[in-house]
Structures are given as C-alpha cells and as structure tokens.
PDB file of C-alpha atoms in Angstrom:
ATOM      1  CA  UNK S   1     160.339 -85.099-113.613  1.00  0.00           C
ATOM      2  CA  UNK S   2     161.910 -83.206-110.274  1.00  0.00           C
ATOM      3  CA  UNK S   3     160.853 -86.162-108.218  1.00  0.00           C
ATOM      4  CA  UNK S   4     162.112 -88.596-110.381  1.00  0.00           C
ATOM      5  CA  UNK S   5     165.856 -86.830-110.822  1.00  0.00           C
ATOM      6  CA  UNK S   6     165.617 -86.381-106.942  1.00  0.00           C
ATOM      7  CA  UNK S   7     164.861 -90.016-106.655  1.00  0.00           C
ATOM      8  CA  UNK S   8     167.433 -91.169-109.207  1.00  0.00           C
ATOM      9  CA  UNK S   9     170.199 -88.673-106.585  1.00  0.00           C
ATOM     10  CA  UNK S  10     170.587 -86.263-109.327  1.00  0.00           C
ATOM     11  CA  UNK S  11     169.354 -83.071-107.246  1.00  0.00           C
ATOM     12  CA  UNK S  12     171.382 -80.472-109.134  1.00  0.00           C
ATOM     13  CA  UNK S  13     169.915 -81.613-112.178  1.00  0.00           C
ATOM     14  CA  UNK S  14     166.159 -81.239-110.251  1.00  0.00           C
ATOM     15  CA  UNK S  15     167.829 -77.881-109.069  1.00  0.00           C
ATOM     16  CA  UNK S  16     168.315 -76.962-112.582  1.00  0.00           C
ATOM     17  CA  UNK S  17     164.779 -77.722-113.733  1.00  0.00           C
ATOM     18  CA  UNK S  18     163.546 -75.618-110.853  1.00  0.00           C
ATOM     19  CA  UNK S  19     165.302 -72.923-111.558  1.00  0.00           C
ATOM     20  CA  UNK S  20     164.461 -72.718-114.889  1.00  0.00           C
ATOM     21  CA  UNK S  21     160.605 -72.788-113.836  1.00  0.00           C
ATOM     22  CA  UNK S  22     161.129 -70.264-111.180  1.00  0.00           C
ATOM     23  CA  UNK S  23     162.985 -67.806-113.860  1.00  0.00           C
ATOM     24  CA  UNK S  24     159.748 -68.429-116.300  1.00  0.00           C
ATOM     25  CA  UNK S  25     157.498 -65.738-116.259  1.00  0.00           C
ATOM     26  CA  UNK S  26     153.991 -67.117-116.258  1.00  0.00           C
ATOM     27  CA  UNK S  27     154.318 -70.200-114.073  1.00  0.00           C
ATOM     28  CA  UNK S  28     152.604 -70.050-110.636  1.00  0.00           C
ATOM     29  CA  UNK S  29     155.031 -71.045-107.779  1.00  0.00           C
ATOM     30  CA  UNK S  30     151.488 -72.360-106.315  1.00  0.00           C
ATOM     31  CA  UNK S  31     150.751 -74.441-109.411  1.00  0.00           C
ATOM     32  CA  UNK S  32     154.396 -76.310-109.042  1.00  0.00           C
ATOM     33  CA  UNK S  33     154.606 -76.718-105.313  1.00  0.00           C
ATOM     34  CA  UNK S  34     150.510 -78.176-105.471  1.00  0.00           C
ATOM     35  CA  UNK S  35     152.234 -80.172-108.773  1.00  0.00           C
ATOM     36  CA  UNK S  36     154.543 -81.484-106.625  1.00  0.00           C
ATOM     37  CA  UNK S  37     152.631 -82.413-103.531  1.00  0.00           C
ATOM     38  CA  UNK S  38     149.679 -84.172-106.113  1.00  0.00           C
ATOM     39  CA  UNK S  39     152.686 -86.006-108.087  1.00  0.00           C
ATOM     40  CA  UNK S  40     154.508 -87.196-104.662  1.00  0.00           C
ATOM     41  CA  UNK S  41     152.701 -90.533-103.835  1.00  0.00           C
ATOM     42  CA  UNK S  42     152.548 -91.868-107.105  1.00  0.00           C
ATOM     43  CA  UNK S  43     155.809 -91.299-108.015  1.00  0.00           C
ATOM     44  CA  UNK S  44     157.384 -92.924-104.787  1.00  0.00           C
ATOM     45  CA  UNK S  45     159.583 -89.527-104.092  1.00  0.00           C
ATOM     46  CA  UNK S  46     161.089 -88.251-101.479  1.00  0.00           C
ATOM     47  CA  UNK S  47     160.702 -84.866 -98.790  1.00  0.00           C
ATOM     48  CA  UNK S  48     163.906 -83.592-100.174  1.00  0.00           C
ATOM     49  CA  UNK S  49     161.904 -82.625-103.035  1.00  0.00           C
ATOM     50  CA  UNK S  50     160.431 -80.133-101.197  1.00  0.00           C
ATOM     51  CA  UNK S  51     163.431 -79.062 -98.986  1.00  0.00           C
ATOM     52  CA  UNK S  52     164.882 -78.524-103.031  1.00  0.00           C
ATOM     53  CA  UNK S  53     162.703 -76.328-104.023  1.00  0.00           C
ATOM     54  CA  UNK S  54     162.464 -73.871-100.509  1.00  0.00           C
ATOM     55  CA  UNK S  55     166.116 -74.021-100.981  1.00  0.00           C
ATOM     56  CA  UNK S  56     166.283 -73.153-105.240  1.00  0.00           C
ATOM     57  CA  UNK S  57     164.057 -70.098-104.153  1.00  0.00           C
ATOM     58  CA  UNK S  58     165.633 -68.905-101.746  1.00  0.00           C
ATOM     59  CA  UNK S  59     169.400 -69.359-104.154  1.00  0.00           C
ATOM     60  CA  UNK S  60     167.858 -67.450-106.642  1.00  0.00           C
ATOM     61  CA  UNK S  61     166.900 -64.790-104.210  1.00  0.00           C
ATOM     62  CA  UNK S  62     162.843 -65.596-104.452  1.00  0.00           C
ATOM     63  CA  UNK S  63     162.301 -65.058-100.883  1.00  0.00           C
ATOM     64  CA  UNK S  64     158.361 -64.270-101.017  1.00  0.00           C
ATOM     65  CA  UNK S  65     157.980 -67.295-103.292  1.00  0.00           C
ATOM     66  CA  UNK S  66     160.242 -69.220-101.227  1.00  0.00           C
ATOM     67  CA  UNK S  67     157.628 -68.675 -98.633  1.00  0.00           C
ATOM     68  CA  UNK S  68     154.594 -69.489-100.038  1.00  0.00           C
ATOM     69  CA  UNK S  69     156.085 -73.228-101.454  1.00  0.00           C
ATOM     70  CA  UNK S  70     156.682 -73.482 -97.436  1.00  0.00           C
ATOM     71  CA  UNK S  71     153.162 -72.430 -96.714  1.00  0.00           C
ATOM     72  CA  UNK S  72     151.509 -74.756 -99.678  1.00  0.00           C
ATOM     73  CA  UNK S  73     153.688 -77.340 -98.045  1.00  0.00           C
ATOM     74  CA  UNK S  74     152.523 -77.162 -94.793  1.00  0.00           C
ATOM     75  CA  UNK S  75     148.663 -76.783 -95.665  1.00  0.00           C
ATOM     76  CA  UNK S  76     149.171 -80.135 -97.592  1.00  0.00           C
ATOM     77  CA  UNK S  77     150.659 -81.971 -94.515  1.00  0.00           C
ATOM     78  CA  UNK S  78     153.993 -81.962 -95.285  1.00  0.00           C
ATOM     79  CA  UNK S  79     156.870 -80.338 -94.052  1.00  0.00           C
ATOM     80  CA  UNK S  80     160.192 -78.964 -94.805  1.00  0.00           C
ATOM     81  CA  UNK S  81     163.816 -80.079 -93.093  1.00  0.00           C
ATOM     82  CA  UNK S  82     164.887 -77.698 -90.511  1.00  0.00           C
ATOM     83  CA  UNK S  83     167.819 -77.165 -93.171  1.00  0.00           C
ATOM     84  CA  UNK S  84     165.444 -75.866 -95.635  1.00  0.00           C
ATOM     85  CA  UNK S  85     163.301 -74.132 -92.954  1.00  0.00           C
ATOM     86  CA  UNK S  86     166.918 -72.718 -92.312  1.00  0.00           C
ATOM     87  CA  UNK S  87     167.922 -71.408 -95.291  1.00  0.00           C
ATOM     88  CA  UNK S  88     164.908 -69.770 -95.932  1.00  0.00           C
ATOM     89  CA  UNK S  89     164.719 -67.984 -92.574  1.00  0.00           C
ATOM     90  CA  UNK S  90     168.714 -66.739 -93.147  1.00  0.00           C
ATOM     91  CA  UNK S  91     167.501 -65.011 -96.174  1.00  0.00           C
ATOM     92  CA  UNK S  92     164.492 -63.571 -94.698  1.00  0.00           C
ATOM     93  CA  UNK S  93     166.968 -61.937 -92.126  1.00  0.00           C
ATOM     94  CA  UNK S  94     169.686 -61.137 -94.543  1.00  0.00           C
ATOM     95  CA  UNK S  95     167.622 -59.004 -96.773  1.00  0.00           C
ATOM     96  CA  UNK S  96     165.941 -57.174 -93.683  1.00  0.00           C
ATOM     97  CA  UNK S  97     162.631 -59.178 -93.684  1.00  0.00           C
ATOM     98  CA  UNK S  98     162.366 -59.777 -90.159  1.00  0.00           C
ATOM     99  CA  UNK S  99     158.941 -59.911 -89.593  1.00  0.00           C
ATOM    100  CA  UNK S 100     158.240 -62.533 -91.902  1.00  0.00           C
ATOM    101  CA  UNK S 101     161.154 -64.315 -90.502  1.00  0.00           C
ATOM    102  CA  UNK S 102     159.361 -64.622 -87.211  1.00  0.00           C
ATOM    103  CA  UNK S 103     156.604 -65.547 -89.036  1.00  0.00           C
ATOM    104  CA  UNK S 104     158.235 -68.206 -90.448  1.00  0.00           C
ATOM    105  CA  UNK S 105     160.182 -69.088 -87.068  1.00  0.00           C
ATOM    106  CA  UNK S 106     156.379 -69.335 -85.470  1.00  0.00           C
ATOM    107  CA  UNK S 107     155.505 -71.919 -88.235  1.00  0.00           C
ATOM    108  CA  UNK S 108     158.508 -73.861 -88.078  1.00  0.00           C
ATOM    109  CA  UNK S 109     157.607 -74.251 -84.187  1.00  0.00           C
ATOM    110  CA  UNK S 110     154.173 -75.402 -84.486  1.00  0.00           C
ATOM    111  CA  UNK S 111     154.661 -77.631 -87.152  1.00  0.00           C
ATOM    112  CA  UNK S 112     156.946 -79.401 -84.325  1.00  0.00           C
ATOM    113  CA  UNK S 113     160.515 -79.056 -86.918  1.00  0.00           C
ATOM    114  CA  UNK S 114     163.072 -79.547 -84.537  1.00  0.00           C
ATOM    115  CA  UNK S 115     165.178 -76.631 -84.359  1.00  0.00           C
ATOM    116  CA  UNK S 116     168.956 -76.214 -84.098  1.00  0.00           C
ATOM    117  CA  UNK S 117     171.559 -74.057 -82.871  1.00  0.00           C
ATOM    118  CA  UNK S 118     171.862 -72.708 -86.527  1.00  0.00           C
ATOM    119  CA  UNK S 119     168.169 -71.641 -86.322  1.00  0.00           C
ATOM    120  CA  UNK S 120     168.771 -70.157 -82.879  1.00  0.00           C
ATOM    121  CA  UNK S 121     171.705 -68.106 -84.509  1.00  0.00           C
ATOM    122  CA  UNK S 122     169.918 -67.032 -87.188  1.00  0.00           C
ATOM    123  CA  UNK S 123     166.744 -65.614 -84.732  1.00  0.00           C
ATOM    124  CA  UNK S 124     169.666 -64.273 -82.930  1.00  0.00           C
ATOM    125  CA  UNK S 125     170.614 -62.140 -85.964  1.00  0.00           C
ATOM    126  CA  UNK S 126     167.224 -60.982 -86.323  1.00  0.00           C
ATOM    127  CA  UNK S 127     167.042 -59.550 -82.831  1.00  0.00           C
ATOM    128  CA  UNK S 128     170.095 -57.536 -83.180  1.00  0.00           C
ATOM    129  CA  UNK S 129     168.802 -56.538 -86.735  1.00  0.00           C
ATOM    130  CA  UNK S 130     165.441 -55.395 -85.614  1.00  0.00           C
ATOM    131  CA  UNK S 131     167.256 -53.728 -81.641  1.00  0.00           C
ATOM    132  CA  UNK S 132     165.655 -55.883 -79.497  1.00  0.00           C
ATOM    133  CA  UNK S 133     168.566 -56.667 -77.718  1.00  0.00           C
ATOM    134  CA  UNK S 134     166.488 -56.920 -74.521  1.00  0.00           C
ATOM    135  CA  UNK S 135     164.576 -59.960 -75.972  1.00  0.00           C
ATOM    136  CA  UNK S 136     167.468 -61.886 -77.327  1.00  0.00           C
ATOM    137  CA  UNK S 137     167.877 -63.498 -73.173  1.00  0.00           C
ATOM    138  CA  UNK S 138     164.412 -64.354 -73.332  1.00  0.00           C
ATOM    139  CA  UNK S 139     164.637 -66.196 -76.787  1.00  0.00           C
ATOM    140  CA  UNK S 140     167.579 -67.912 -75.237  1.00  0.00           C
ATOM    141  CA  UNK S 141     165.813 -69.200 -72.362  1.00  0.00           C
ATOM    142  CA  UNK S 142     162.990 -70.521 -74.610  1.00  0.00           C
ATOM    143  CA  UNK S 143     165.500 -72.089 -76.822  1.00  0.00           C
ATOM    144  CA  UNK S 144     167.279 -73.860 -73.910  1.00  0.00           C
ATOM    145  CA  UNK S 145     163.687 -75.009 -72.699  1.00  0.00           C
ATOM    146  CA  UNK S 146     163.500 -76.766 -76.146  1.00  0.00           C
ATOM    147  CA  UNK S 147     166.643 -78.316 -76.120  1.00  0.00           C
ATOM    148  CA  UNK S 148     169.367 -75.795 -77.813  1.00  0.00           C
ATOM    149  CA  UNK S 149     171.857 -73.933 -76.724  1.00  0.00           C
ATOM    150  CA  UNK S 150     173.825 -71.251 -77.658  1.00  0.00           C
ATOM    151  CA  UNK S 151     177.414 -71.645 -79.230  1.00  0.00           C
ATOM    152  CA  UNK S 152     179.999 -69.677 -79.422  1.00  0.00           C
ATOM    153  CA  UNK S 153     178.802 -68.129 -82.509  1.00  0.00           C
ATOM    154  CA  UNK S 154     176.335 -66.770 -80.727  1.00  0.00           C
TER     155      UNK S 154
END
C-alpha cells in the first residue's frame, strides 16, 4: 500500500499510513522496513519509499527506530537520500545523541551517499555539542577533500 500511494505521488497519504504503524504498539519497525524492501520489486516503487519512512520516524521523534529502518536498508542493498540520511542525523544531534550520529555519519560515508554542506553543518553542530572544538578544522579539511565546503552557516 505505501509503495503504491508513493508511486501514485500521494506521499503524505503514505506518511499517514506510516505513522499510524509506527504509533501501533506491536508492529516491528524490522518487520515493515524488511516488508518494504521484499514488496519493492514487484510493486515497481520507488527509493523515496524508504527516504519516507527514515524521515516519518524521525517526525514523530522515533530516533532509535529511525535508525534501525536505515540499517535494515542498508543490509538489503539499498540506500537512503542524503536528505533522509540528513534528517535523521539532525535529530540524532538535536536530542544529544551524538555518538550514534557519528555512527550514522560513518555509514552514510561508506555507503558512498554524497554528502552536502547541510550534512557538514549538522556534524558541525555535533562537535560543538560534544566540545571538540579542536576537531571541527580537521572535519573541515576532510569535508573539503570530498568536495564540500563550509558556508556561512557554518
């Protein structure tokens, strides 16, 4: 059903149905994203399926769960937009979860996502959260080497 409303371009109706499963008690978040990655050949959907429902966790403030959909994601093969990968990360940092941001980060990176300067700004963040201002000109440097550069948000 969430491919097919993400199909037919009606993603805040898929939004809806996710939420609704996520606020269920007794569904696995494993079960749906596994659902999802089984259902996604044969019903012709799209990767913003799964960039939907990082996103709908991490809206409805399901950080951890947010996490493992990215995880089941990646072990399947596929991967998330650096948008999602984004989003989720932001919350990781706003709610003080910095190590599992950089855990995320480090996934984001192998999986070969290209990054942004929104996901530099957000690692940013998470330096000055966790007072390692000493590292954030390192983290520059090794963003620059991969193509992105600071802004003046930085």
């Amino acid at each position: 059903m969430i491919h097919m409303l993400v199909r037919g371009r009606r993603a805040s109706d898929a939004q809806a149905l996710i939420l609704r499963m996520v606020r269920k008690s007794g569904i696995s978040r494993v079960e749906v994203a596994d659902s999802l990655v089984s259902t996604y050949s044969s019903c012709s959907s799209s990767s913003l399926v799964f960039d939907l429902f990082v996103r709908t966790y991490v809206q409805a403030k399901k950080l951890r769960e947010g996490f493992e959909a990215f995880q089941v994601f990646r072990s399947k093969g596929f991967c998330v937009s650096i948008n999602a990968c984004n989003s989720l990360l932001g919350g990781l940092v706003k709610v003080g979860w910095i190590d599992l941001a950089w855990v995320v980060y480090g996934e984001v990176v192998s999986s070969g996502i290209q990054l942004n300067v929104y996901t530099l700004n957000i690692m940013v963040n998470a330096l000055c959260k966790a007072r390692k201002i000493d590292s954030i000109k390192f983290f520059l440097s090794d963003m620059e080497e991969k193509g992105v550069f600071s802004d003046i948000v930085t």
